[in-house]
Short mmCIF file of C-alpha atoms in Angstrom, two decimals:
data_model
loop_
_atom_site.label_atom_id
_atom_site.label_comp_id
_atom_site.label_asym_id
_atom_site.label_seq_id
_atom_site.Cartn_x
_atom_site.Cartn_y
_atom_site.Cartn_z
CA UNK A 1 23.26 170.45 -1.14
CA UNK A 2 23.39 169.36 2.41
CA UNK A 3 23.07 173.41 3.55
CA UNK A 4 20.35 174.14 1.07
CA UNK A 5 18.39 171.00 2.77
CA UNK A 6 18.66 172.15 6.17
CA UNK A 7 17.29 175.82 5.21
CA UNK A 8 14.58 174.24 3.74
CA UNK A 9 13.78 172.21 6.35
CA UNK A 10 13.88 175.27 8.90
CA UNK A 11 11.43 177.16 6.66
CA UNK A 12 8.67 174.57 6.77
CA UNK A 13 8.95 174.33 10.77
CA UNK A 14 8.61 178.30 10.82
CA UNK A 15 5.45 178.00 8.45
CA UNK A 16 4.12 175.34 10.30
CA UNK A 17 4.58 176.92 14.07
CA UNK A 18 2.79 179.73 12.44
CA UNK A 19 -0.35 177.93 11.15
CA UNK A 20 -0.61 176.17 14.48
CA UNK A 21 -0.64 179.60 16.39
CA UNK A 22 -3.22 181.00 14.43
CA UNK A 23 -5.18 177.76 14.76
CA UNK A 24 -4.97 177.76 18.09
CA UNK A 25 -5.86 181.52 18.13
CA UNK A 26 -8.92 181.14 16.06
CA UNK A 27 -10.45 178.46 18.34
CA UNK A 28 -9.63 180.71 21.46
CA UNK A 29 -11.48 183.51 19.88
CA UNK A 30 -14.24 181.69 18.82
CA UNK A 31 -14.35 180.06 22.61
CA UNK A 32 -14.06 183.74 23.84
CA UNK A 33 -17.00 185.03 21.07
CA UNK A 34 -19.45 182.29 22.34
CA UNK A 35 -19.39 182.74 25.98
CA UNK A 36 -19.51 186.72 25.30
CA UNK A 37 -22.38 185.70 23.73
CA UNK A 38 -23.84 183.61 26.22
CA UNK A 39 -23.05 186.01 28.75
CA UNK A 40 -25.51 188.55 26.67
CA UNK A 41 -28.22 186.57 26.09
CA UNK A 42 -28.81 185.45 29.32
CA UNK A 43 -29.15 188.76 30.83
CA UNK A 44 -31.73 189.50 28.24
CA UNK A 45 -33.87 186.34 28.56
CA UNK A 46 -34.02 187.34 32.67
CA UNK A 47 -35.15 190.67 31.50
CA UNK A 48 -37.76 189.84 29.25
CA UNK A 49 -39.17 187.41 31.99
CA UNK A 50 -39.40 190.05 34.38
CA UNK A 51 -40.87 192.11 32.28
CA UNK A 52 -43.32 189.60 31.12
CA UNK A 53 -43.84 188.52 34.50
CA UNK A 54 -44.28 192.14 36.02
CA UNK A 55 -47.11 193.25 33.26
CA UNK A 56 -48.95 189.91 34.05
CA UNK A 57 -48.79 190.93 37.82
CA UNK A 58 -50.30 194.07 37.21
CA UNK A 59 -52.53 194.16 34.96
CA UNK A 60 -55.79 193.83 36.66
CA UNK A 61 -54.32 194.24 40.04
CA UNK A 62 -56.25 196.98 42.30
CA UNK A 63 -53.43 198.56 44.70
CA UNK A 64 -56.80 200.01 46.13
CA UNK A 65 -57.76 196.87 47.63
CA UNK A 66 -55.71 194.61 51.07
CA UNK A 67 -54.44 191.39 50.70
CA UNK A 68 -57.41 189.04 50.76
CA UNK A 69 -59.83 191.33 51.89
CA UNK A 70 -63.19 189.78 52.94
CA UNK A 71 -61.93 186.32 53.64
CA UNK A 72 -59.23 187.04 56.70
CA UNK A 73 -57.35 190.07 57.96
CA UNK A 74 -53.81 190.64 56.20
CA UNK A 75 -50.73 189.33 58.62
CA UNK A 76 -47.67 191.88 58.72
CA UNK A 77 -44.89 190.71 60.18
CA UNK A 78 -42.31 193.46 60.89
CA UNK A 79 -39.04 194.29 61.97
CA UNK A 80 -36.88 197.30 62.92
CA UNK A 81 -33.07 197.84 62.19
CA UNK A 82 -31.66 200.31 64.42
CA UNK A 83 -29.30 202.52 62.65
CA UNK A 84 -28.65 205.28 65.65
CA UNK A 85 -30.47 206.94 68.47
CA UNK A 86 -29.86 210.29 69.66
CA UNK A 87 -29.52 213.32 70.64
CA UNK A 88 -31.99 213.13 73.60
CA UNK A 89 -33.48 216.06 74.61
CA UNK A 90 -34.56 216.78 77.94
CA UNK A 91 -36.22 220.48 77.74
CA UNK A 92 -38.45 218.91 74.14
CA UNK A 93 -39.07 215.79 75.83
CA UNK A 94 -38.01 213.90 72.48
CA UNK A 95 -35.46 211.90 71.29
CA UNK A 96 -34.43 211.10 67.22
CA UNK A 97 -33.81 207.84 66.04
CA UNK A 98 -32.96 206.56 62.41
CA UNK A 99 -34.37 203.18 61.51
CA UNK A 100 -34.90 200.69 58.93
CA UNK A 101 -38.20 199.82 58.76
CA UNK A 102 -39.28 196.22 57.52
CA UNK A 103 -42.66 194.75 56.76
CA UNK A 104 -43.65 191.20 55.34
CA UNK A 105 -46.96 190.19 53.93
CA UNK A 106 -48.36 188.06 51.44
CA UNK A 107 -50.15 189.01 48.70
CA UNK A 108 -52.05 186.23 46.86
CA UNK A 109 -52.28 188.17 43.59
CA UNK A 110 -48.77 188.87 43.24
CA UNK A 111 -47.97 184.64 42.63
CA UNK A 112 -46.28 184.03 39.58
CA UNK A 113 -44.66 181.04 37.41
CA UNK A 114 -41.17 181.08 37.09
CA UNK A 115 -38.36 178.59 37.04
CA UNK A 116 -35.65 181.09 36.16
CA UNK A 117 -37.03 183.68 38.87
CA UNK A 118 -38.02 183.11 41.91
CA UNK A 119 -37.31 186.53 43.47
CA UNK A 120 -37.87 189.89 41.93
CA UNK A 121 -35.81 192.85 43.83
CA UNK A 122 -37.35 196.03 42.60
CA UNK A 123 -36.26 199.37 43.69
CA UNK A 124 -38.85 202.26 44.83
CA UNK A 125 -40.17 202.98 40.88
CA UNK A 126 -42.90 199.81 41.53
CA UNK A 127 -43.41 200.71 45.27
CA UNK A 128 -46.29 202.85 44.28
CA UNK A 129 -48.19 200.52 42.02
CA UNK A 130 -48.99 197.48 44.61
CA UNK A 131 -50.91 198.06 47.67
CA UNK A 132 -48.55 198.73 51.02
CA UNK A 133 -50.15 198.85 54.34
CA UNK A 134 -50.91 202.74 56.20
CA UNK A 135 -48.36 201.73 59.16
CA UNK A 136 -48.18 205.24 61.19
CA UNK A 137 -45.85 206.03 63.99
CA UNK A 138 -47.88 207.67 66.89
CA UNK A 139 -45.70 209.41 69.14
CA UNK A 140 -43.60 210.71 66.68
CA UNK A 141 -43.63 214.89 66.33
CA UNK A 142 -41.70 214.36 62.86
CA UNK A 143 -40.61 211.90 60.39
CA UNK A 144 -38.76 212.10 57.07
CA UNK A 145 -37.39 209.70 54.82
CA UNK A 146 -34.10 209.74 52.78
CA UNK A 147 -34.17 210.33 49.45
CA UNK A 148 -30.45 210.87 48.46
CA UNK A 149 -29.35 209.62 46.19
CA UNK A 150 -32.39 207.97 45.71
CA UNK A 151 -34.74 207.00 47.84
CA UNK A 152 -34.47 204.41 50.00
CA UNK A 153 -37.04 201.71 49.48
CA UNK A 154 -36.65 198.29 48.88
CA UNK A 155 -39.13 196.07 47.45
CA UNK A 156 -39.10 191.94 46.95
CA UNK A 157 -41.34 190.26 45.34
CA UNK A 158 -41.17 186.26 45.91
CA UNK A 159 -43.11 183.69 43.53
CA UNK A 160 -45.48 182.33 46.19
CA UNK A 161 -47.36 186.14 46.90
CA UNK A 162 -45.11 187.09 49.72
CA UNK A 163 -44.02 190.54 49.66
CA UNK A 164 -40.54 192.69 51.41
CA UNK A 165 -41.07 196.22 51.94
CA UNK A 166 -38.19 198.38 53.61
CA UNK A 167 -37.93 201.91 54.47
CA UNK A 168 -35.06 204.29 55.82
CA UNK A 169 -36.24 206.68 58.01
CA UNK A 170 -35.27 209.05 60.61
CA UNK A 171 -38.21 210.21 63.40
CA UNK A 172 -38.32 212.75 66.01
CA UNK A 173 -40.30 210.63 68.72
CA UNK A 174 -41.90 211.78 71.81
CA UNK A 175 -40.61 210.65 75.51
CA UNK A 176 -42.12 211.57 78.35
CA UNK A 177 -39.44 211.70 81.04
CA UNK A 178 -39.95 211.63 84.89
CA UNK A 179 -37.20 213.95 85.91
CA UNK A 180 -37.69 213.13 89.89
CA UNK A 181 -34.35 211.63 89.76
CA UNK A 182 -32.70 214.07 88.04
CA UNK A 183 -29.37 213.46 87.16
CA UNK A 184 -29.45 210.26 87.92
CA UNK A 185 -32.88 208.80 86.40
CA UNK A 186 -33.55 206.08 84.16
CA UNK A 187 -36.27 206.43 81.32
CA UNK A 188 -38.08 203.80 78.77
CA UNK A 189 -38.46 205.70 75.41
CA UNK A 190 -40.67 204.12 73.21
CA UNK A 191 -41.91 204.06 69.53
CA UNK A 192 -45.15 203.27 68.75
CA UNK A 193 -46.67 202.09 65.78
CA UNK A 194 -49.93 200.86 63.99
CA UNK A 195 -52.24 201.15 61.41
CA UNK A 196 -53.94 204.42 60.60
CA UNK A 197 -56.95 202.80 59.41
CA UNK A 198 -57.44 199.17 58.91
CA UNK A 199 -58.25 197.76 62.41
CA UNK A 200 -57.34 194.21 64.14
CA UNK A 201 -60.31 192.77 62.14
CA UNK A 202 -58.16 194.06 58.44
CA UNK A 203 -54.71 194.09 59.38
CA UNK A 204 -52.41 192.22 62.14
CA UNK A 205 -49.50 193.07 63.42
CA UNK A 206 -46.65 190.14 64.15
CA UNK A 207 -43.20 190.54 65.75
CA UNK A 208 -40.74 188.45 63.36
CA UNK A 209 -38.12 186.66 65.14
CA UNK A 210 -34.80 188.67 66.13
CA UNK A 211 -37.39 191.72 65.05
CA UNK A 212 -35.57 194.63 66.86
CA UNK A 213 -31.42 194.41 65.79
CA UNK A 214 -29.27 197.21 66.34
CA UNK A 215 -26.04 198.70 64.84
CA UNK A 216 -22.61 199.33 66.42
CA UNK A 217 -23.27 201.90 69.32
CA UNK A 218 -19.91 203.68 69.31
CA UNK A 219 -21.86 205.65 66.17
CA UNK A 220 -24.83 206.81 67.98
CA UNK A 221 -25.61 210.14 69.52
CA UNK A 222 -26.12 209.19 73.69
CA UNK A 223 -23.77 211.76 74.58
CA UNK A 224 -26.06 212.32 78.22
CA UNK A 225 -27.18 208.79 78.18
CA UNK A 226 -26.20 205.02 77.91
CA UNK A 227 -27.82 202.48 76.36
CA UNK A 228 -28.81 199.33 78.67
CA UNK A 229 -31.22 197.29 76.01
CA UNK A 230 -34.81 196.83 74.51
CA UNK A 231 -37.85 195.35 74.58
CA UNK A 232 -40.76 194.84 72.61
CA UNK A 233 -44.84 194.40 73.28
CA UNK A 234 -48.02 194.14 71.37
CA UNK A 235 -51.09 195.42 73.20
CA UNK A 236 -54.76 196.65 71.55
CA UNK A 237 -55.81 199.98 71.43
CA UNK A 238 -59.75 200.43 71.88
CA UNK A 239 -60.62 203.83 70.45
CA UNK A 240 -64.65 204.79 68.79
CA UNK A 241 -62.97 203.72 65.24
CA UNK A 242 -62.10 199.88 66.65
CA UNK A 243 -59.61 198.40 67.94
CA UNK A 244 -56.13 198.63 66.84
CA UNK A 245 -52.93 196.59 67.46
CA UNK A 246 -50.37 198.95 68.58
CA UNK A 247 -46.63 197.60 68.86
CA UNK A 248 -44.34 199.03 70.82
CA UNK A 249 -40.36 198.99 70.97
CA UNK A 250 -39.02 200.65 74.20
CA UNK A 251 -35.28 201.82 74.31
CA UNK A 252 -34.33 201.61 77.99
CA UNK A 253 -31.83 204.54 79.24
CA UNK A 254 -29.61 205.59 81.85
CA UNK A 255 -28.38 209.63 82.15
CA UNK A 256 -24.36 209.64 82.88
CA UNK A 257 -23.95 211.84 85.74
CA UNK A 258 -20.72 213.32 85.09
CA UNK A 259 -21.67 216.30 83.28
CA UNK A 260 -23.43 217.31 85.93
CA UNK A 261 -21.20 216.11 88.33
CA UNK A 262 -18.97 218.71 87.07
CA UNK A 263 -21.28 221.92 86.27
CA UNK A 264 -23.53 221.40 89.56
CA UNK A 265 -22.54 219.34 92.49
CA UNK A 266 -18.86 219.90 92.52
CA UNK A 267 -19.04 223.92 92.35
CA UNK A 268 -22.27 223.84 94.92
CA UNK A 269 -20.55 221.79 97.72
CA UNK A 270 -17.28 223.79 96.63
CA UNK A 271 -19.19 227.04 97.59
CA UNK A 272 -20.71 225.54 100.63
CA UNK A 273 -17.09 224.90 102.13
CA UNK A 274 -15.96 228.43 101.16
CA UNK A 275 -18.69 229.66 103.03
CA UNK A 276 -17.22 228.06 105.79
CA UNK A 277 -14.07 230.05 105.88
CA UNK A 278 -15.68 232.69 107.86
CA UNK A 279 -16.37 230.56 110.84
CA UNK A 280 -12.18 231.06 111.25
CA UNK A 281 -12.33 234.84 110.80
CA UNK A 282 -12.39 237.09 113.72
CA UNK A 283 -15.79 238.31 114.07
CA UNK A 284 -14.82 242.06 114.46
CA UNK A 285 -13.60 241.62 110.62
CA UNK A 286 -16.93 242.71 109.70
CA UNK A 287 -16.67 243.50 105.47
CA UNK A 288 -14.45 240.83 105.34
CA UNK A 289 -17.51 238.51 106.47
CA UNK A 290 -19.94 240.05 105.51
CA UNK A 291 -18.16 240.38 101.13
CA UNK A 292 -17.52 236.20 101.61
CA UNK A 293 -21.26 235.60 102.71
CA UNK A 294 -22.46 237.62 100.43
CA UNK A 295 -20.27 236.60 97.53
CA UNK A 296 -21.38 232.76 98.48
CA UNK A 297 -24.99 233.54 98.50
CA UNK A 298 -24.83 235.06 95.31
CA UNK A 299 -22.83 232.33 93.34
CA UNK A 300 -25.48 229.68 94.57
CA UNK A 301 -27.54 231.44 93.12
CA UNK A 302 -26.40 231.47 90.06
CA UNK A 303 -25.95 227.75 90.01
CA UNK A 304 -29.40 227.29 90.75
CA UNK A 305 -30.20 229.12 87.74
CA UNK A 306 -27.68 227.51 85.22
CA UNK A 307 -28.57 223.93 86.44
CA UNK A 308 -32.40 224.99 85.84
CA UNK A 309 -31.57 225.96 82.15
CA UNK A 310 -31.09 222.19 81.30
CA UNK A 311 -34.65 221.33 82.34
CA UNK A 312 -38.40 221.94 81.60
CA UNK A 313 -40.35 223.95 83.66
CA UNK A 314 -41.51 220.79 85.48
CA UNK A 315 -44.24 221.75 89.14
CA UNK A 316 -42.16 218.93 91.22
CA UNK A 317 -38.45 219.19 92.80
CA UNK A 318 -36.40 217.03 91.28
CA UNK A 319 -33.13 215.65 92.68
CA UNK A 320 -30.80 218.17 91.53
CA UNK A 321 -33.29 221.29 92.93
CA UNK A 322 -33.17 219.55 96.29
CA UNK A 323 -28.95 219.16 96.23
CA UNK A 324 -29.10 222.49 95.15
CA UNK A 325 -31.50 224.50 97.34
CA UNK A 326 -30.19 222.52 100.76
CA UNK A 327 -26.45 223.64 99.48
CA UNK A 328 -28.35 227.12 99.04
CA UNK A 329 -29.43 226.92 102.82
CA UNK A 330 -25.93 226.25 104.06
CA UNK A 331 -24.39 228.98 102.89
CA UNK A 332 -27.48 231.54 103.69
CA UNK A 333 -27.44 229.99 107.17
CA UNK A 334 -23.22 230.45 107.78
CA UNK A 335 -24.31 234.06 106.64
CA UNK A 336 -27.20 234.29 109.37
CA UNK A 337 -24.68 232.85 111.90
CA UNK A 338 -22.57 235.60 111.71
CA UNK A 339 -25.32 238.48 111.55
CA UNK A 340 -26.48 236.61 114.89
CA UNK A 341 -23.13 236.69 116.28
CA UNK A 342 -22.36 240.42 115.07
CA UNK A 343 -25.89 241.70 116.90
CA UNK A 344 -24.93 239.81 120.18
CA UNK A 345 -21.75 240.85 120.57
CA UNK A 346 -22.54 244.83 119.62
CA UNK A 347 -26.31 245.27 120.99
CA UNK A 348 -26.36 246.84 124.31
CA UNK A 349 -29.41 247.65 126.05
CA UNK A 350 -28.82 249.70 129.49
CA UNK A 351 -31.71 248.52 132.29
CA UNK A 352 -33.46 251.80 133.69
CA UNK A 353 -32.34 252.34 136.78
CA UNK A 354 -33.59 250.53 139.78
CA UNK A 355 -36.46 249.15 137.67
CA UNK A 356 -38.05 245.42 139.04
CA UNK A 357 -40.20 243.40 136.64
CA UNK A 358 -40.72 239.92 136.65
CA UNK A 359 -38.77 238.08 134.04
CA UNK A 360 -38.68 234.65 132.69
CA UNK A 361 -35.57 232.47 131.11
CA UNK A 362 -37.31 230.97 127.62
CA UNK A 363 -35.57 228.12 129.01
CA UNK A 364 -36.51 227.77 132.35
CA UNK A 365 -37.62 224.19 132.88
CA UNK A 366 -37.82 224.75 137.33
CA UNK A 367 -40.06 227.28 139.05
CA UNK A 368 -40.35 231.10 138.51
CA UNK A 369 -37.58 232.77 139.78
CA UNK A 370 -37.58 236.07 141.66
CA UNK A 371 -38.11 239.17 139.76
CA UNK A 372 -34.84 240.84 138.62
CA UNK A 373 -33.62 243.70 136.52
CA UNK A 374 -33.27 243.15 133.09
CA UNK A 375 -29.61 243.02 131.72
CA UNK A 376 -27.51 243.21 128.18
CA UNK A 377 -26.84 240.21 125.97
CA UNK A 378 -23.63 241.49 125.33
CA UNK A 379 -19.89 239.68 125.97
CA UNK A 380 -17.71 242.29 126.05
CA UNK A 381 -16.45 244.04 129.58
CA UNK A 382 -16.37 247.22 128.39
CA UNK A 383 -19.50 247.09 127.71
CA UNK A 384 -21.43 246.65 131.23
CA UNK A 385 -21.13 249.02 133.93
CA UNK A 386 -20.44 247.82 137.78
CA UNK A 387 -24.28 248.16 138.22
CA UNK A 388 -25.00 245.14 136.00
CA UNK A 389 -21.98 243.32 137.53
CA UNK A 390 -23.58 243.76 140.87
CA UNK A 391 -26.80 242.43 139.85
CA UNK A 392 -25.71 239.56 138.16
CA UNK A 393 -23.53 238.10 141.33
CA UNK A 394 -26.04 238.55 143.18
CA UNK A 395 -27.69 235.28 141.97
CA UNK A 396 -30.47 237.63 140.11
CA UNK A 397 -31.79 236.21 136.46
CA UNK A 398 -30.54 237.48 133.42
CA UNK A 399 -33.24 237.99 131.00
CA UNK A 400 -31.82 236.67 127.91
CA UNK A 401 -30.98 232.99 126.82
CA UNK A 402 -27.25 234.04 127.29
CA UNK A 403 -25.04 235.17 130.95
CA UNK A 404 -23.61 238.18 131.18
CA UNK A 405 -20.15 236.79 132.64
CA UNK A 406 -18.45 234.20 133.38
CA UNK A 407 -19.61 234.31 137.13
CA UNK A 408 -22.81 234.28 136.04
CA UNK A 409 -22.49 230.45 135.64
CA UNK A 410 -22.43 230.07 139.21
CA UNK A 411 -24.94 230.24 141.92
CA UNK A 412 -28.43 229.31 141.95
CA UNK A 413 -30.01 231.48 139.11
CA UNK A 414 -28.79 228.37 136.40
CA UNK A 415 -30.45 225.85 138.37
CA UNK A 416 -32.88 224.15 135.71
CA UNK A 417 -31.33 226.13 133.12
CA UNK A 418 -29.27 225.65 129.78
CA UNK A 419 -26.29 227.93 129.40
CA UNK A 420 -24.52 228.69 125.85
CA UNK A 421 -21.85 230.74 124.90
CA UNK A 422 -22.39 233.20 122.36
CA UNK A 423 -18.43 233.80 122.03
CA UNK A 424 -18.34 230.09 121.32
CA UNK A 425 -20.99 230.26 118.15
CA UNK A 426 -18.10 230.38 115.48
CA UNK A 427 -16.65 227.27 117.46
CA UNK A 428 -20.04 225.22 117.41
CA UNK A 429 -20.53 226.48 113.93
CA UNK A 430 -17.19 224.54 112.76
CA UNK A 431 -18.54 221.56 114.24
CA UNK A 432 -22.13 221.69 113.06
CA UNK A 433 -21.86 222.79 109.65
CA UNK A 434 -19.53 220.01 108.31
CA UNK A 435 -21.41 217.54 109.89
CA UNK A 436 -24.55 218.23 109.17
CA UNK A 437 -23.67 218.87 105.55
CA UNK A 438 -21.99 215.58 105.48
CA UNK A 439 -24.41 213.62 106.89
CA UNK A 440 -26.86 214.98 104.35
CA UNK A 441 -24.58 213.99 101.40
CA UNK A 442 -24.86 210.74 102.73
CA UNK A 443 -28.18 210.57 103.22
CA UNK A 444 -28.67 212.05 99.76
CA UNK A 445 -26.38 209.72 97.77
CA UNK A 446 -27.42 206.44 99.27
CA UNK A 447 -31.37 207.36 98.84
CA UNK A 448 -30.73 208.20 95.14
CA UNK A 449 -28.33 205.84 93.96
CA UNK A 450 -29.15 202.86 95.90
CA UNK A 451 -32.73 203.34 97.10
#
């Protein structure tokens, strides 16, 4: 009896755990049920009072019409978000930019009742049924908006009439750049914008506070340029139609130097030193000479023409032309030098015999000499006969700007004169050269940079 009790006893727990799960169950469910339930109708009561609240909105509302018109002019207050700017072209004179676009106005007949609602966020499908104001951007050459996946509008409505319009865009604008400092100039690129119609009398312009914000720069396209801030203005525009407020946002920039640096100025003053190399080669290796000038005057050349390729055909010198024609001048001057040298050292012209003329050194800064027999400019022994030996020791003036020998530097002929060396001209040219090139690099470099 005492087993059959306790078995019985067991059962009726079992049954009862089981009723009080299912209990429990059942009120979880219906707990569950009614705040699906809630859940669902809320949703559906926010709907209907947009709806409700949109159809009252427009349904005698003239998108035809501005903001208040007759009574005051319409105040926009706008703002830009900076996605990216670049590429920056130099040759076009334009630069691309992609923007978010943001304008704020109120609109008294867009006020509404709502307790539930105090903000509407519509997407582009109602941005065509309200009036939006006929903003245009005047130095842009192109401008498209994105449309993918859809397009990119935003539109808030708030309960008091005051109206959120964005736009994503992306604009080809127009920079003028002054490339007299070219590679190393600075340029303000702006974007300009206004009304295309409605002037200052209809529609007003405003700058909202932090109005111009950009985006991380490491994603933007300034692969010639850095970025070194912005600035924005508001000025009129006075044109036959009225006046206009224009706003302005200029993007200050600053070119980076080292592409150049490394297609242009390093290969030029590379070529001017090679050019050098014949000052230490004797100067009866004529092709040898003559195949380096040559060679040097035709790869500055070509420089000149590649660095050109990365310009417009601008009328003024800018600063690369100047480093690049003076490093042209160098190396057709070390060229001249030696033709100069070549013709001094070769040309002989035999005096007729016993022939007296009056003759004048171009450098004679005493009295007119006596006449005397014109004589050779050339250096070489060999090349004079005993004849013009004779007449140069005895004190007689040589015609040219250079002496015949070295004992010409004696006696009283080179009294008020200056005497040079033509042997030494591939000596003075290793001194002159350098250091007029140098000097000019530093004259260059500190006007440019610093100046």
């Amino acid at each position: 009896m005492t087993n059959k009790f306790v078995v019985i006893l067991l059962l009726l727990l079992v049954v009862q755990g089981a009723r009080s799960d299912q209990l429990e169950y059942s009120d979880d469910y219906e707990d569950h049920h009614d705040v699906t339930v809630n859940q669902m109708l809320v949703p559906r009561t926010h709907q209907a009072d947009a709806t409700f609240i949109l159809n009252n909105l427009l349904k005698e509302y003239d998108k035809t019409l501005r903001p208040d018109i007759g009574v005051k002019p319409t105040v926009i207050d706008v703002g830009i978000y900076v996605n990216s700017i670049g590429p920056v072209s130099s040759i076009d004179m334009e630069y691309q930019i992609d923007i978010i676009f943001a304008q704020t106005w109120v609109d008294t007949r867009l006020r509404y009742n709502s307790s539930s609602m105090r903000i509407l966020t519509l997407n582009s499908n109602m941005v065509g049924l309200i009036w939006l104001p006929d903003t245009i951007f005047r130095n842009s050459k192109n401008a498209d908006s994105h449309w993918i996946t859809t397009p990119n509008q935003l539109l808030r409505i708030w309960n008091n009439g005051k109206i959120l319009y964005t736009l994503r865009m992306t604009i080809n604008a127009e920079c003028q750049l002054q490339l007299h400092n070219f590679p190393m100039d600075e340029h303000s690129c702006p974007l300009v914008f206004s009304s295309y119609g409605y002037p200052r009398d209809e529609i007003m312009y405003k700058w909202r506070r932090n109005s111009v914000e950009t985006s991380d720069q490491k994603y933007w396209r300034l692969y010639q340029f850095d970025f070194m801030g912005l600035r924005n203005t508001t000025d009129i525009l006075t044109t036959t139609a009225g006046d206009y407020v224009l706003m302005t946002v200029y993007f200050d920039l600053s070119r980076r130097m080292g592409y150049f640096t490394i297609q242009t100025y390093i290969p030029c003053i590379l070529t001017v030193v090679l050019s050098w190399v014949s000052f230490w080669i004797k100067s009866d290796a004529t092709p040898a000479r003559t195949a380096l000038g040559i060679t040097t005057v035709l790869t500055m050349t070509t420089l000149s023409t590649v660095a050109r390729n990365s310009l417009p055909r601008v009328s003024y010198v800018t600063a690369m032309d100047l480093f690049v024609t003076v490093c042209f001048l160098f190396v057709f001057a070390a060229m001249i030098e030696y033709a100069m040298l070549n013709y001094c050292s070769y040309s002989v012209r035999r005096p007729p015999a016993k022939t007296q003329r009056m003759a004048y050194s171009v450098l004679n800064v005493g009295r007119a000499p006596r006449s005397a027999a014109p004589t050779g400019n050339s250096l070489l022994w060999h090349d004079y006969d005993d004849s013009c030996l004779y007449e140069c020791l005895d004190g007689k003036d040589c015609k040219g700007f250079f002496c015949c020998y070295e004992e010409c530097k004696e006696g009283g002929w080179r009294k008020g004169r200056i005497h040079v060396n033509i042997r030494e001209l591939d000596s003075y040219s290793r001194v002159f050269f350098p250091t007029s090139f140098l000097l000019f690099n530093i004259v260059y470099w500190v006007s440019y940079l610093y100046l």
